[in-house]
Amino acid sequence: MLPIAALVLSGCSAGQVAQTATQERDRTGGTTRIGDITVRAAALAHPPDGVHDPGDPVELTMVIVNGGRVDDELVAVTGAPFTGATIGAGGGGPGLSLPSDAKVFVGSDPEGPTVTLTGLAERRTAAHSVELTLTFARAGETTVRAITAPAPGLQPRAPAFDFHRETGEEDLL
């Protein structure tokens, strides 16, 4: 009986129709696709002090893949709670050129292309997300959810809360 059970169980979830065949591997940040353009790992940069305050500029990081045979261009980024965006191609020029059959890493290199969201209207901390609309010259518009990235390194931990201690006035501050 045991060899039959082992044989039957060994065939579970194998092949292209397996439950895991359609799952994507873990990724940080939002992903979207329109036409030949794929956007991956869309995220808002982690705030230096843990908080993006109203009015702060916020850097958007992402990878844009143009899998087509025709060049395209990222021409606008919009979405609440921001009032605008500055798109730079590394030299500060408007728009972001997306060559055919190429990947463009946005915000990962100080000398490379950048997208800075401006006019933040409300306070944002790590793990908050926003819906952003990306407009491409040829492909059109697509929406991606960008999450505020976690801190890049280890952060100091706050003291642990003692659940067994009686609540006193010092705890109510």
Short mmCIF file of C-alpha atoms in Angstrom, two decimals:
data_model
loop_
_atom_site.label_atom_id
_atom_site.label_comp_id
_atom_site.label_asym_id
_atom_site.label_seq_id
_atom_site.Cartn_x
_atom_site.Cartn_y
_atom_site.Cartn_z
CA MET A 1 0.00 0.00 0.00
CA LEU A 2 2.83 2.43 0.85
CA PRO A 3 4.48 2.28 -2.62
CA ILE A 4 1.14 3.11 -4.29
CA ALA A 5 0.58 6.12 -2.01
CA ALA A 6 4.09 7.40 -2.73
CA LEU A 7 3.50 7.02 -6.47
CA VAL A 8 0.16 8.85 -6.36
CA LEU A 9 1.46 11.69 -4.17
CA SER A 10 4.60 12.20 -6.25
CA GLY A 11 2.46 13.22 -9.24
CA CYS A 12 0.64 16.05 -7.42
CA SER A 13 1.20 19.59 -8.68
CA ALA A 14 3.59 18.71 -11.46
CA GLY A 15 3.55 20.18 -14.95
CA GLN A 16 2.13 23.37 -16.48
CA VAL A 17 -1.36 22.95 -15.01
CA ALA A 18 -0.05 22.79 -11.46
CA GLN A 19 -1.39 25.22 -8.90
CA THR A 20 2.01 26.94 -8.76
CA ALA A 21 2.44 27.26 -12.55
CA THR A 22 0.57 30.58 -12.64
CA GLN A 23 2.10 32.11 -9.53
CA GLU A 24 4.75 34.75 -9.91
CA ARG A 25 7.79 34.80 -7.68
CA ASP A 26 8.01 37.28 -4.82
CA ARG A 27 8.58 40.83 -5.92
CA THR A 28 8.74 44.14 -4.18
CA GLY A 29 6.60 46.88 -5.65
CA GLY A 30 3.81 47.06 -8.17
CA THR A 31 3.70 45.47 -11.59
CA THR A 32 1.63 46.39 -14.64
CA ARG A 33 1.65 45.90 -18.40
CA ILE A 34 0.28 47.76 -21.40
CA GLY A 35 1.08 46.62 -24.92
CA ASP A 36 4.80 45.91 -25.17
CA ILE A 37 5.58 47.91 -22.00
CA THR A 38 5.97 46.14 -18.65
CA VAL A 39 6.54 48.03 -15.40
CA ARG A 40 8.06 46.10 -12.51
CA ALA A 41 9.00 46.85 -8.89
CA ALA A 42 7.27 50.26 -8.78
CA ALA A 43 7.94 51.74 -5.33
CA LEU A 44 8.22 55.05 -3.55
CA ALA A 45 11.65 55.57 -2.02
CA HIS A 46 11.87 55.01 1.72
CA PRO A 47 11.70 58.37 3.53
CA PRO A 48 15.05 59.27 5.13
CA ASP A 49 13.49 59.86 8.57
CA GLY A 50 10.66 57.31 8.17
CA VAL A 51 8.01 59.82 7.05
CA HIS A 52 7.20 61.69 3.83
CA ASP A 53 5.63 64.97 5.03
CA PRO A 54 3.24 67.10 2.95
CA GLY A 55 5.18 69.01 0.31
CA ASP A 56 8.13 66.60 0.28
CA PRO A 57 9.37 65.40 -3.11
CA VAL A 58 9.23 61.60 -3.35
CA GLU A 59 11.39 59.53 -5.67
CA LEU A 60 9.70 56.76 -7.66
CA THR A 61 11.79 53.68 -8.45
CA MET A 62 10.86 51.03 -11.02
CA VAL A 63 12.05 49.03 -13.98
CA ILE A 64 10.37 49.68 -17.34
CA VAL A 65 10.80 47.00 -19.99
CA ASN A 66 10.00 47.82 -23.61
CA GLY A 67 9.66 44.39 -25.21
CA GLY A 68 8.51 45.81 -28.55
CA ARG A 69 10.25 46.73 -31.78
CA VAL A 70 9.40 50.43 -31.53
CA ASP A 71 10.85 53.00 -29.11
CA ASP A 72 8.43 54.60 -26.63
CA GLU A 73 8.60 57.33 -24.01
CA LEU A 74 7.25 57.83 -20.49
CA VAL A 75 5.68 61.29 -20.73
CA ALA A 76 3.67 61.66 -17.49
CA VAL A 77 3.08 60.22 -14.03
CA THR A 78 -0.02 61.27 -12.09
CA GLY A 79 -1.92 60.14 -9.03
CA ALA A 80 -3.28 61.29 -5.69
CA PRO A 81 -1.89 62.44 -3.30
CA PHE A 82 0.66 64.14 -5.61
CA THR A 83 0.06 67.24 -7.74
CA GLY A 84 2.80 66.60 -10.28
CA ALA A 85 5.91 64.74 -11.34
CA THR A 86 9.31 65.60 -12.77
CA ILE A 87 10.63 63.08 -15.25
CA GLY A 88 14.35 63.25 -15.97
CA ALA A 89 16.42 61.23 -18.38
CA GLY A 90 19.65 61.45 -16.40
CA GLY A 91 20.54 64.79 -17.89
CA GLY A 92 17.41 66.51 -16.59
CA GLY A 93 15.59 66.41 -19.95
CA PRO A 94 11.79 66.04 -20.16
CA GLY A 95 10.33 62.61 -20.78
CA LEU A 96 12.02 59.30 -20.42
CA SER A 97 13.13 57.48 -23.57
CA LEU A 98 12.37 53.75 -23.66
CA PRO A 99 14.40 52.08 -26.42
CA SER A 100 12.91 49.02 -28.09
CA ASP A 101 13.85 45.64 -26.64
CA ALA A 102 15.49 47.20 -23.56
CA LYS A 103 15.12 47.70 -19.79
CA VAL A 104 15.30 51.11 -18.14
CA PHE A 105 16.06 51.26 -14.40
CA VAL A 106 14.44 54.37 -12.91
CA GLY A 107 15.79 55.83 -9.68
CA SER A 108 18.46 53.21 -9.02
CA ASP A 109 21.41 55.26 -10.28
CA PRO A 110 22.05 58.92 -9.37
CA GLU A 111 23.29 59.52 -12.93
CA GLY A 112 20.41 57.61 -14.53
CA PRO A 113 16.77 58.42 -15.24
CA THR A 114 14.57 59.68 -12.41
CA VAL A 115 10.92 60.30 -11.62
CA THR A 116 10.24 62.63 -8.70
CA LEU A 117 6.67 62.99 -7.49
CA THR A 118 5.92 66.51 -6.26
CA GLY A 119 3.27 68.32 -4.25
CA LEU A 120 2.59 65.57 -1.71
CA ALA A 121 -0.70 66.48 -0.01
CA GLU A 122 -0.68 64.08 2.94
CA ARG A 123 1.75 62.38 5.29
CA ARG A 124 3.05 58.97 4.14
CA THR A 125 5.07 56.35 6.01
CA ALA A 126 6.57 52.99 5.04
CA ALA A 127 4.12 50.46 3.59
CA HIS A 128 1.59 53.09 2.43
CA SER A 129 0.72 52.62 -1.22
CA VAL A 130 -0.59 54.88 -3.97
CA GLU A 131 -2.19 54.27 -7.36
CA LEU A 132 -0.15 55.98 -10.08
CA THR A 133 -1.09 56.43 -13.72
CA LEU A 134 1.84 56.16 -16.11
CA THR A 135 1.36 57.68 -19.56
CA PHE A 136 3.47 56.47 -22.47
CA ALA A 137 3.66 58.26 -25.84
CA ARG A 138 2.80 55.15 -27.89
CA ALA A 139 1.47 52.50 -25.49
CA GLY A 140 -1.00 54.81 -23.67
CA GLU A 141 -1.95 54.83 -19.99
CA THR A 142 -1.68 52.17 -17.32
CA THR A 143 -2.11 52.18 -13.56
CA VAL A 144 0.30 50.68 -11.05
CA ARG A 145 0.20 50.47 -7.26
CA ALA A 146 3.46 51.76 -5.79
CA ILE A 147 4.19 50.95 -2.17
CA THR A 148 6.54 52.98 0.03
CA ALA A 149 9.67 50.88 0.25
CA PRO A 150 10.92 49.53 3.56
CA ALA A 151 14.07 50.91 5.14
CA PRO A 152 17.18 49.87 3.20
CA GLY A 153 18.96 48.49 6.28
CA LEU A 154 18.39 47.35 9.80
CA GLN A 155 16.48 49.83 11.93
CA PRO A 156 16.81 50.16 15.69
CA ARG A 157 13.98 48.49 17.56
CA ALA A 158 11.82 50.32 20.04
CA PRO A 159 11.74 48.95 23.57
CA ALA A 160 9.35 46.05 23.97
CA PHE A 161 6.02 46.76 25.63
CA ASP A 162 5.50 45.01 28.97
CA PHE A 163 1.99 43.58 28.85
CA HIS A 164 2.17 42.42 32.48
CA ARG A 165 2.88 45.80 34.06
CA GLU A 166 0.04 47.84 35.51
CA THR A 167 -0.93 50.84 33.41
CA GLY A 168 0.19 54.06 35.03
CA GLU A 169 0.10 57.72 34.08
CA GLU A 170 3.51 57.46 32.39
CA ASP A 171 1.96 55.00 29.85
CA LEU A 172 -0.86 57.36 28.92
CA LEU A 173 1.32 60.08 27.40
#
